XYZ file of C-alpha atoms in Angstrom:
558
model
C 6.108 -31.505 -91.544
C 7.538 -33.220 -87.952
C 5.024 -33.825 -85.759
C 7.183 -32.117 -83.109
C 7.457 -28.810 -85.376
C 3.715 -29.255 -86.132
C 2.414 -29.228 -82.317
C 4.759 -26.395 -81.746
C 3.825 -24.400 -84.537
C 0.188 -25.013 -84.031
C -0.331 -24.067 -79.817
C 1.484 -21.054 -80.672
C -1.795 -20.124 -82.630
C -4.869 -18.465 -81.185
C -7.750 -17.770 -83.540
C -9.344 -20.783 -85.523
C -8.761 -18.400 -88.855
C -4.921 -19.115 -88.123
C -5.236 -21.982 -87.657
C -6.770 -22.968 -91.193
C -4.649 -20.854 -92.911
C -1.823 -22.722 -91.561
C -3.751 -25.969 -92.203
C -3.712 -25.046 -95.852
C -0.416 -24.743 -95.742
C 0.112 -28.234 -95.149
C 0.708 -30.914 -98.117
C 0.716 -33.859 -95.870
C -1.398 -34.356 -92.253
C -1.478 -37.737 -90.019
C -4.565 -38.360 -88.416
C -2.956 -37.299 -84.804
C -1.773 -33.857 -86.223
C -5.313 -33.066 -88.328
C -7.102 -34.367 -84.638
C -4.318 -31.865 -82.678
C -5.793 -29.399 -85.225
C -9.087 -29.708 -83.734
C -8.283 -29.816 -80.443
C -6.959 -26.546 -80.847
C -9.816 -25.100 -82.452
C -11.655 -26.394 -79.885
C -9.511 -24.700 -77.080
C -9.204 -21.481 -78.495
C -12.857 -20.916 -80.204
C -14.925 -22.216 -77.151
C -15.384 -20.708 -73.611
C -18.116 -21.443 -70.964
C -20.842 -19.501 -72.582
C -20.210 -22.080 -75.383
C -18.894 -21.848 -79.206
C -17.541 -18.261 -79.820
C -17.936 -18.519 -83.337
C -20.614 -20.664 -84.971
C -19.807 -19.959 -88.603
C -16.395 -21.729 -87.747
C -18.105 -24.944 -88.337
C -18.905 -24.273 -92.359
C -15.407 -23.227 -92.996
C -13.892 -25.605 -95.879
C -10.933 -26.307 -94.154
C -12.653 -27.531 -91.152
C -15.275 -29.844 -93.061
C -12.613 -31.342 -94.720
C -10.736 -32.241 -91.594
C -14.286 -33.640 -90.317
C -15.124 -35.629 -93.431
C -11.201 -37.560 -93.604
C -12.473 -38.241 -89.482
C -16.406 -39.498 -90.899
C -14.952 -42.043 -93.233
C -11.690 -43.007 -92.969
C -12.443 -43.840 -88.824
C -11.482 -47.409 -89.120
C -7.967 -46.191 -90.480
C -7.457 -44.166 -87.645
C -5.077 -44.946 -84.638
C -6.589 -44.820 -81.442
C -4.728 -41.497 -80.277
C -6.131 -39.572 -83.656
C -9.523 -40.824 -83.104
C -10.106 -40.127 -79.138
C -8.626 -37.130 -79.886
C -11.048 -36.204 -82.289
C -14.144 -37.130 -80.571
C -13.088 -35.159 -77.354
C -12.765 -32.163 -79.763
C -16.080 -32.218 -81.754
C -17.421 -32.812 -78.452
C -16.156 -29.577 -77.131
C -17.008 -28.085 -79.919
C -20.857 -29.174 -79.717
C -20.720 -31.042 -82.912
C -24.188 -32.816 -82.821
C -24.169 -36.320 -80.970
C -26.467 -37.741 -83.730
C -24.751 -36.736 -86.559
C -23.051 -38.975 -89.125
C -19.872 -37.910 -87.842
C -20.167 -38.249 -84.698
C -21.768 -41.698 -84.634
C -19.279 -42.781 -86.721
C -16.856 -41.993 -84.528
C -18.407 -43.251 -81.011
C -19.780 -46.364 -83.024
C -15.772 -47.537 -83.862
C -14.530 -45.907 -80.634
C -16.736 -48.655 -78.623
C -15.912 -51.489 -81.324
C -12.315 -51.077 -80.157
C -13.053 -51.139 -76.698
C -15.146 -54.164 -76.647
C -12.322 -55.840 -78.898
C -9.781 -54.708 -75.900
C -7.653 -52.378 -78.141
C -7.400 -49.621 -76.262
C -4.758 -48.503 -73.642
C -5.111 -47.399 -70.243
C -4.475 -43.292 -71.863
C -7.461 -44.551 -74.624
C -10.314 -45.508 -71.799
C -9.228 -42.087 -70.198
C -9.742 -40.072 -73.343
C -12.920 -42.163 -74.126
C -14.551 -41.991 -70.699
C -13.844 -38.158 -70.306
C -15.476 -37.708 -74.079
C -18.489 -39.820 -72.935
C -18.966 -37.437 -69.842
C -19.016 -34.616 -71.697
C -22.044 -35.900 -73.859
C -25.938 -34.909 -72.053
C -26.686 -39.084 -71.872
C -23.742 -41.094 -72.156
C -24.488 -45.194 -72.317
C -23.952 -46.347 -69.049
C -22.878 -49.886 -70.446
C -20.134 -48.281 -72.599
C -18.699 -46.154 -69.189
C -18.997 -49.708 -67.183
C -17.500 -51.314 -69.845
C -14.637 -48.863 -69.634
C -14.337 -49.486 -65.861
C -13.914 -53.203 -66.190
C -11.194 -52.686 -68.715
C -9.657 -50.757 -66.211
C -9.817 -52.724 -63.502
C -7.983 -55.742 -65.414
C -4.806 -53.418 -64.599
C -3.834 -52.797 -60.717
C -5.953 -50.291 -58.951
C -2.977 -49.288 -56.964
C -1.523 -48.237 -60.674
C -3.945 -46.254 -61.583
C -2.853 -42.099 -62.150
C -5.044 -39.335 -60.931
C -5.966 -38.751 -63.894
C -7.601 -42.035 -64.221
C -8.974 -42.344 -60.705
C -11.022 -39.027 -61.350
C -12.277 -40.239 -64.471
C -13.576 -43.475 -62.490
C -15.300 -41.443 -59.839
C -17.271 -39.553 -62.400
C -18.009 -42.261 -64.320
C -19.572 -44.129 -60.827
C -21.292 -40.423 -60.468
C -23.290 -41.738 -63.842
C -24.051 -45.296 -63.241
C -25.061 -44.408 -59.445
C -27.827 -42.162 -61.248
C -29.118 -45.732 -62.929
C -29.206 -47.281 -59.528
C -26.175 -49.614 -60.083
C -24.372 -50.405 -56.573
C -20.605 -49.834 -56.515
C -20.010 -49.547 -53.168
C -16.442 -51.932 -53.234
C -15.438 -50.519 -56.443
C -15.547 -47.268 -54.171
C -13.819 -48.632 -51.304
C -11.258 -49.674 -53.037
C -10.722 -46.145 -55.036
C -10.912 -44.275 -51.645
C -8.321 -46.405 -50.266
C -6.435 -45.480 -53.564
C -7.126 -41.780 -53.466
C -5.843 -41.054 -50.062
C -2.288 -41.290 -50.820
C -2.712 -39.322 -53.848
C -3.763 -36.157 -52.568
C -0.970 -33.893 -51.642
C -0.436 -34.292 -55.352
C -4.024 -33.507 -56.720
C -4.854 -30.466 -59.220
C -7.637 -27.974 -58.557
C -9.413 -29.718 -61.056
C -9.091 -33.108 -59.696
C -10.057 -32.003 -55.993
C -12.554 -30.352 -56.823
C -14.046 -33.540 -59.341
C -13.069 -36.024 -56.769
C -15.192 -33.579 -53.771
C -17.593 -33.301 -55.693
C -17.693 -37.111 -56.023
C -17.100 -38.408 -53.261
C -20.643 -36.075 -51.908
C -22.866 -37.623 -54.996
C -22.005 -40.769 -54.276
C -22.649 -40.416 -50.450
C -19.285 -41.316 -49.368
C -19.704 -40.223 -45.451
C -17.713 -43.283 -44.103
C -14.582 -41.700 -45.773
C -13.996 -39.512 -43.497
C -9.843 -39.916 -43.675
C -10.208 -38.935 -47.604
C -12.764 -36.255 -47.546
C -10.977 -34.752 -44.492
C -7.762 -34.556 -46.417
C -8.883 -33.231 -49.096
C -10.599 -30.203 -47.408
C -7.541 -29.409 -45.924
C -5.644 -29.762 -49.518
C -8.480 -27.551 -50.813
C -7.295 -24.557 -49.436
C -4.312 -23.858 -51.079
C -6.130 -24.286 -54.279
C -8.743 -21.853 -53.413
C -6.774 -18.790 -55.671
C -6.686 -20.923 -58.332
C -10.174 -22.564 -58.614
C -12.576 -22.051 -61.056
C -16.293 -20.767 -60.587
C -17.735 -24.334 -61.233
C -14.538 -25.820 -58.902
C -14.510 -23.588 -56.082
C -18.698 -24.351 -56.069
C -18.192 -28.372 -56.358
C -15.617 -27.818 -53.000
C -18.233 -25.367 -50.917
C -20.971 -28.256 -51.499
C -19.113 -30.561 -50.640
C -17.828 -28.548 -46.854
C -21.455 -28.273 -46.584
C -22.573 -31.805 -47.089
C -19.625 -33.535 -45.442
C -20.119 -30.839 -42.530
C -16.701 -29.481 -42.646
C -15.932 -26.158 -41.440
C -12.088 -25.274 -41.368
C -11.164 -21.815 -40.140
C -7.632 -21.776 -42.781
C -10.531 -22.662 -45.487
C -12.620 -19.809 -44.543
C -9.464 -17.634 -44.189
C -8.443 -18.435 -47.864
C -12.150 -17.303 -48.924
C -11.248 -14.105 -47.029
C -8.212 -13.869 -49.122
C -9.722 -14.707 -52.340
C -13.182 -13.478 -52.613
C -12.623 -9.609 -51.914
C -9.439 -9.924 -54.532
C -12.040 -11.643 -57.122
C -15.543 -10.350 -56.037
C -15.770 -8.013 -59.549
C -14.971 -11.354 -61.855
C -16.485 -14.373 -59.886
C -19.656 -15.488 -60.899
C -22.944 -14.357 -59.575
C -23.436 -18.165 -58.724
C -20.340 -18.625 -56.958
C -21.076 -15.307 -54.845
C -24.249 -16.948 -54.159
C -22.667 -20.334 -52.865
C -20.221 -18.515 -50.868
C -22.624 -16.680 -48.959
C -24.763 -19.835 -48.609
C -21.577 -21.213 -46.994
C -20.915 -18.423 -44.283
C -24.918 -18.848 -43.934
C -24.984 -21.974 -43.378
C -21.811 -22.292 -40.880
C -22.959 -19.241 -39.378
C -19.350 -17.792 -40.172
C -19.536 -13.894 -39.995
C -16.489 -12.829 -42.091
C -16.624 -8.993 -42.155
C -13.865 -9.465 -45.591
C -16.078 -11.520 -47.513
C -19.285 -9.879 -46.227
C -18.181 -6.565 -47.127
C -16.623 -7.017 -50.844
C -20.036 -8.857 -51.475
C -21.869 -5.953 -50.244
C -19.498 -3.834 -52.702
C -20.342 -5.936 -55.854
C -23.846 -5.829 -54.722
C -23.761 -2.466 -55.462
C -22.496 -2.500 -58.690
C -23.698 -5.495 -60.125
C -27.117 -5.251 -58.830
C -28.527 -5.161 -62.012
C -27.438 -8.102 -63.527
C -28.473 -10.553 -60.930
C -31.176 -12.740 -61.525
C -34.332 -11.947 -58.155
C -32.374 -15.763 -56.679
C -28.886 -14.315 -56.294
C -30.263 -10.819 -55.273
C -31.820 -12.860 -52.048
C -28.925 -14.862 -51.597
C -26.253 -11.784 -51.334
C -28.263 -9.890 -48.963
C -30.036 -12.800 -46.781
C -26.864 -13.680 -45.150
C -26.398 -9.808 -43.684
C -29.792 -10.653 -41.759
C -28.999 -14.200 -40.463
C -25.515 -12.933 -39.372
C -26.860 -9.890 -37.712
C -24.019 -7.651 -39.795
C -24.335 -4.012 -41.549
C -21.298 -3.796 -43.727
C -19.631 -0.301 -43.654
C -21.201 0.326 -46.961
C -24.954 -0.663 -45.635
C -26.827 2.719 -46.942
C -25.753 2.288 -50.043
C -26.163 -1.642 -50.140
C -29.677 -1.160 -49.270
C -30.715 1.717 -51.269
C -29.880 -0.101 -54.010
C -31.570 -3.148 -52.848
C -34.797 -1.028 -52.405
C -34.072 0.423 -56.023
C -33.796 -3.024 -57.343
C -37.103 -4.104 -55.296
C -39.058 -1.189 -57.245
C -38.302 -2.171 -60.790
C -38.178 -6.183 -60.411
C -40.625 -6.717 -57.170
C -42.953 -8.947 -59.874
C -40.421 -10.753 -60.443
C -39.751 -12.187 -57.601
C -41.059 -15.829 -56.494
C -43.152 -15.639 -53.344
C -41.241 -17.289 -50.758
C -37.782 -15.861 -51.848
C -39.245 -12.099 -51.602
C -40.704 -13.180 -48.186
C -36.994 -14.096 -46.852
C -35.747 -11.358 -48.326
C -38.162 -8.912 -46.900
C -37.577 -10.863 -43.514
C -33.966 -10.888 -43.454
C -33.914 -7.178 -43.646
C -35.965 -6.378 -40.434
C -33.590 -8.384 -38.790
C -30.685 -5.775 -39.393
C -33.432 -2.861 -38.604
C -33.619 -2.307 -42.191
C -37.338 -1.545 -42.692
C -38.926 -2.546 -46.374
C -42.376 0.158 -45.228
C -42.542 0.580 -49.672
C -42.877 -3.370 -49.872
C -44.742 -4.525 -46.928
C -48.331 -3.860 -48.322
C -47.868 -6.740 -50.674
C -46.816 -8.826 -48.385
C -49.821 -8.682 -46.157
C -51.848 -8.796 -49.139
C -54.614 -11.574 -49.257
C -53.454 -11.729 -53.100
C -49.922 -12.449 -51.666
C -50.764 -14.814 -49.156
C -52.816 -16.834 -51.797
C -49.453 -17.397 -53.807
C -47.345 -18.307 -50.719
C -49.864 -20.982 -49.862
C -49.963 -22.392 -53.104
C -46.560 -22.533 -53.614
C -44.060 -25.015 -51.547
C -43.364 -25.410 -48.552
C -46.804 -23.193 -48.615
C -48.050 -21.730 -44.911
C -46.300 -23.750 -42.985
C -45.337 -22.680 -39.159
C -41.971 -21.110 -40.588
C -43.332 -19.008 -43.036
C -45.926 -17.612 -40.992
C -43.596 -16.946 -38.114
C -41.814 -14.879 -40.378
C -45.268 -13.231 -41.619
C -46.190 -12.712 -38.057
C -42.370 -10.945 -37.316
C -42.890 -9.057 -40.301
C -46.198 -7.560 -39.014
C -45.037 -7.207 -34.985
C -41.529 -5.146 -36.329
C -44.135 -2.868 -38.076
C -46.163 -2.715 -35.381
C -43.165 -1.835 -32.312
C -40.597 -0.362 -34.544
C -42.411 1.650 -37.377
C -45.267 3.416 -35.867
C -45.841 5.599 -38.669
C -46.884 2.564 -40.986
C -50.592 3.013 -42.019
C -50.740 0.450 -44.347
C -52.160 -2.803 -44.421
C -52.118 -5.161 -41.346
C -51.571 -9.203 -41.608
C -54.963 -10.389 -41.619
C -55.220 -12.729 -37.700
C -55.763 -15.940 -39.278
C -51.754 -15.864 -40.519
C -50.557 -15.122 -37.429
C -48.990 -17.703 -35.135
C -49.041 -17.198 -30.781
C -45.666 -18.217 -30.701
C -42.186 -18.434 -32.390
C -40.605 -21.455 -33.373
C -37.608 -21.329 -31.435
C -34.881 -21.420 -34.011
C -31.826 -21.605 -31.672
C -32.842 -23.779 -28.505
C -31.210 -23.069 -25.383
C -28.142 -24.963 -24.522
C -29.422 -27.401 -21.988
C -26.014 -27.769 -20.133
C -25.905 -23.658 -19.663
C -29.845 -23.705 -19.489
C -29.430 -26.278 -16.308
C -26.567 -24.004 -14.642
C -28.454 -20.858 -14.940
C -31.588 -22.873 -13.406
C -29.680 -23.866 -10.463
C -27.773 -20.717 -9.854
C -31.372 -18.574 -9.948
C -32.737 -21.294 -7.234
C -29.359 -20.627 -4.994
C -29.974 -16.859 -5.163
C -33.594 -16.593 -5.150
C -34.093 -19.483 -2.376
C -37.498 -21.119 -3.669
C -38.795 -22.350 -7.271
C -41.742 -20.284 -7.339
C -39.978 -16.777 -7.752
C -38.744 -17.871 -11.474
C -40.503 -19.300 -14.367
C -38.819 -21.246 -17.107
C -39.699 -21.481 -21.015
C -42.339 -18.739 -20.677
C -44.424 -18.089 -23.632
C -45.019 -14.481 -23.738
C -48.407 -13.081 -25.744
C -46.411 -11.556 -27.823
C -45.250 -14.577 -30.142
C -41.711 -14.712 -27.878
C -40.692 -17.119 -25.611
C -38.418 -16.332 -22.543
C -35.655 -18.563 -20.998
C -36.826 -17.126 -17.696
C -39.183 -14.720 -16.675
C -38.584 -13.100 -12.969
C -41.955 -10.707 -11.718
C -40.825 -7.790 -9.474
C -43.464 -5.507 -7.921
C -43.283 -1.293 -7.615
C -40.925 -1.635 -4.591
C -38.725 -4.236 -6.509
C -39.419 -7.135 -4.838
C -39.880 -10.702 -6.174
C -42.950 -12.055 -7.107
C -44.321 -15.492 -7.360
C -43.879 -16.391 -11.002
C -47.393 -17.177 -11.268
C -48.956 -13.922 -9.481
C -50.722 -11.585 -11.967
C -51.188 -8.799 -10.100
C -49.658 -5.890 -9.374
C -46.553 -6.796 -11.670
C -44.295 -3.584 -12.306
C -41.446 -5.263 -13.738
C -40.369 -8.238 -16.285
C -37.394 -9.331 -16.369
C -36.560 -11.710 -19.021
C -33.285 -13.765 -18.983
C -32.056 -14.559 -22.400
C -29.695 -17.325 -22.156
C -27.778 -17.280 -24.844
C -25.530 -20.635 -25.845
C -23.066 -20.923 -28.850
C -25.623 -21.769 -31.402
C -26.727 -18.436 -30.655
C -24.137 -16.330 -32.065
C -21.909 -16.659 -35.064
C -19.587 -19.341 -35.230
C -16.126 -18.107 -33.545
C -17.766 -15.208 -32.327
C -19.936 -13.071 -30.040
C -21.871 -11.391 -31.932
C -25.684 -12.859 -31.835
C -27.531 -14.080 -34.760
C -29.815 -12.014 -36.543
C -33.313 -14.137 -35.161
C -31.898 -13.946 -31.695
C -31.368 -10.095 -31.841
C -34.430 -9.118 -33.105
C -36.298 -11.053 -30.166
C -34.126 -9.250 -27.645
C -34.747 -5.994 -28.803
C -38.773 -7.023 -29.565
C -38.790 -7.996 -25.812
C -37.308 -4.731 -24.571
C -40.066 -2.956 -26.831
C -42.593 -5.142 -25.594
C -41.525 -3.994 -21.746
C -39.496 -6.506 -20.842
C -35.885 -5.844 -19.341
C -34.089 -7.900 -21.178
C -30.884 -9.748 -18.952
C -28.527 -11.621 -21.406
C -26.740 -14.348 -20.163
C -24.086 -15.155 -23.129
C -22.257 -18.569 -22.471
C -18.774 -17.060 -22.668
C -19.614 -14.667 -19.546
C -20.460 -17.951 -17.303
C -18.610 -21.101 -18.563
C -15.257 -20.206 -16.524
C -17.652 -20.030 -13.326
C -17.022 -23.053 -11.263
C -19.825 -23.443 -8.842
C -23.377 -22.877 -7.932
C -22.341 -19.972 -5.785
C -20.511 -18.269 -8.214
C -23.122 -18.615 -10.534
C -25.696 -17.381 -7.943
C -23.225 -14.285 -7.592
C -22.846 -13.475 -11.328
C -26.834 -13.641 -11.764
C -27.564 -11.242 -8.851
C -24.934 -8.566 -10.156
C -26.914 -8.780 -14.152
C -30.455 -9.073 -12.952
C -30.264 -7.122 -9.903
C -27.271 -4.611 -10.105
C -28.719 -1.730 -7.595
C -28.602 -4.471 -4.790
C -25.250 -6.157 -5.803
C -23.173 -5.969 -3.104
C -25.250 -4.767 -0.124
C -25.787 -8.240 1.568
C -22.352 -9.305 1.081
């Protein structure tokens, strides 16, 4: 049969039993067609939980075609034999066996000879990536080849294969720094032409291989990202998020394609990839109420199916963002149903940030808290990393004071004094620009230094911006007087990194402290950056501050 007919014929087929029966049909095969055959098989009888159908491989048909490959492989052109090893490859065909070493073992005699063509080293480096421990002198050998021929001729096709194969040999410590320069230089113009696939290879790369100094290339290809982000794959689209994350990119038409994309694909994307997306918004502190919300839907229905990792890592981001999805009863009544049957299961510190990220949301785990403050419980966190350290006991310790102010009717047991911490890390620290204009505009209205105090830790593990004493008539009191104190105020002042990116709404750590402080007796004053950074002098400053701190007198000595 024509080769032509033959491919045709053969692609139009889409179950390996087809494809033998057509096979058998055949008098006379060249080594490309019988390899084509494979490659199909391959295609159509493997997916990414692996080989569909094992019992495929014992078929007569297909032995035969692998025993022609085993010893005939010096006959075979260079086309039918790549092409054959990238298929039993795919088709998890043991690395070790005859076959296969038969096949790698003449593959590399031709490259060392120089027989193979630019599309050969392609076919052989992608086959070698595919294996668990390819040689790393066989993928450099491959490189060399390559770079006998013009860098600046290279297709994409080739320069991703190079990337990956530098991915490998980096591993083994080899430096290939100007190979690198001179493939970034390459790449750049290439990009408005790249694949999904090779973006997201390239991304992924370039992060690996540590490639901040190319910022023109990565920077590009973030931006060319986005219109691939409908058409990425789970393992793509979570190569591309890494790589915004290490490269510290954060482009509001990216996020706006996730917005786009996730809710349309939250029912068939991967738990993993629903995992790395909200590790993104974490992470960039991006509160999208699209993506927040269809993730709170498949929550709810997939619940079930998610290992105790991607549980925390759906429902973590609602308490760092400070955001209650419309569907928030029934998001966390299934959370809590999930917590009953699989609490066991859960690794120490993961069921501690879980727990922890609720309370920030005023979601109140009362069932679950008893093992937390467990001396049983405690034991595990400290033996497992990062242990006790001050983080994980300044969650303890807000775990045990949100019992204490907001759920008066818990009786059980109380986090033991010793695993407590006097005061908070401060996990957003004030903006020292804003910090320094509120400082001088509280000096302008309240004449003298010693009516304000600055960086006040409280005894209640909080620490205040400003503190400002009033006494039962509502005058000001020295900051340091400790008498005959009627009212706290406490200023919060509250900078960008305080509230989600793009946005005013504050962060989950940051709300729970204001509303602790108000429960603690405090009036709490914010003073949010976007309500003062149009203010253009001391004065005006000194004006805004008297009308939030001291509203009943605002306006009677002007």
């Amino acid at each position: 049969m024509d080769e032509q007919l033959f491919f045709k014929r053969l692609n139009n087929l889409c179950t390996s039993k087809d494809i033998f029966y057509f096979l058998t049909s055949l008098e006379v095969m060249s080594d490309t067609m019988a390899a084509g055959a494979l490659q199909r098989i391959s295609e159509v009888e493997v997916d990414d939980s692996g080989l569909k159908n094992p019992a495929l491989l014992e078929n007569e048909v297909f032995r035969a075609l692998c025993f022609q490959f085993e010893f005939e492989s010096s006959k075979l052109s260079n086309t039918g034999l790549l092409n054959a090893l990238q298929a039993l490859i795919k088709l998890r065909i043991d690395p070790q066996s005859t076959l296969m070493t038969s096949l790698l073992s003449e593959s590399e005699e031709r490259l060392g000879r120089g027989q193979l063509t630019a599309e050969n080293l392609c076919s052989l480096g992608e086959s070698l990536l595919e294996l668990e421990s390819p040689g790393c002198a066989t993928l450099e050998q491959i490189v060399n080849h390559m770079q006998e021929r013009d860098v600046q001729r290279w297709s994409p096709r080739e320069i991703v294969m190079v990337y990956r194969i530098l991915q490998v040999t980096a591993r083994e410590g080899k430096q290939c720094q100007s190979l690198l320069n001179r493939l970034n230089s390459v790449t750049f113009p290439t990009v408005s032409q790249l694949s999904p696939n090779f973006t997201s290879v390239i991304l992924n790369s370039l992060a690996v291989l540590h490639q901040t100094r190319a910022v023109l290339l990565v920077t590009a290809l973030c931006k060319h990202s986005v219109k691939h982000v409908p058409y990425f794959t789970d393992h793509e689209l979570v190569n591309v998020l890494e790589a915004f994350l290490y490269f510290g990119q954060n482009l509001q038409i990216f996020t706006e394609a996730l917005e786009r994309h996730v809710p349309r694909s939250i029912l068939t994307m991967h738990p993993q990839t629903v995992s790395k997306v909200m590790h993104y918004c974490c992470k960039k502190m991006i509160l999208s109420k699209p993506i927040l919300d269809a993730v709170a839907e498949g929550f709810i229905s997939s619940a079930d199916r998610l290992t105790t990792d991607q549980i925390a890592a759906y429902i973590i981001p609602f308490g760092t963002l400070n955001y209650l999805p419309p569907s928030a009863s029934s998001l966390f009544r299934k959370l809590e149903a999930v917590l009953h049957t699989r609490l066991r299961h859960f690794q120490p510190h993961t069921l501690l940030n879980l727990l922890h990220s609720c309370v920030l949301i005023q979601r109140y785990p009362i069932n679950f808290l008893p093992k937390i403050f467990s001396p049983y419980f405690l034991q595990k966190l400290q033996a497992q990393p990062p242990g006790l350290n001050r983080v994980v006991m300044s969650q303890l310790t807000q775990l045990f004071l949100t019992v204490t102010l907001e759920c008066p009717f818990y009786e059980g047991p109380k986090l033991l004094s010793k695993y407590q911490v006097k005061a908070c890390p401060m996990p957003h620290t004030p903006d020292v620009h804003l910090f320094k204009r509120v400082k001088t505009g509280l000096l302008y209205l309240l004449k003298k230094r010693i009516y304000f105090a600055s960086e006040v830790s409280t005894p209640y593990f909080y620490v205040v911006d400003f503190e400002i004493k009033l006494d039962e008539e509502g005058l000001v009191l020295p900051a340091a007087q400790l008498e005959e104190v009627h009212r706290r105020i406490a200023l919060c002042v509250d900078g960008q990194n305080r509230f989600c990116a793009h946005s005013h709404n504050l962060l989950g750590e940051e709300a729970i402290k204001q509303r602790h402080l108000q429960l603690l007796g405090y009036e709490v004053v914010q003073i949010p950056f976007f309500e003062i950074e149009s203010l253009q002098n001391t004065r005006k400053i000194a004006d805004y501050l008297h009308k939030k701190i001291f509203p009943c007198t605002y306006g009677l000595s002007n």
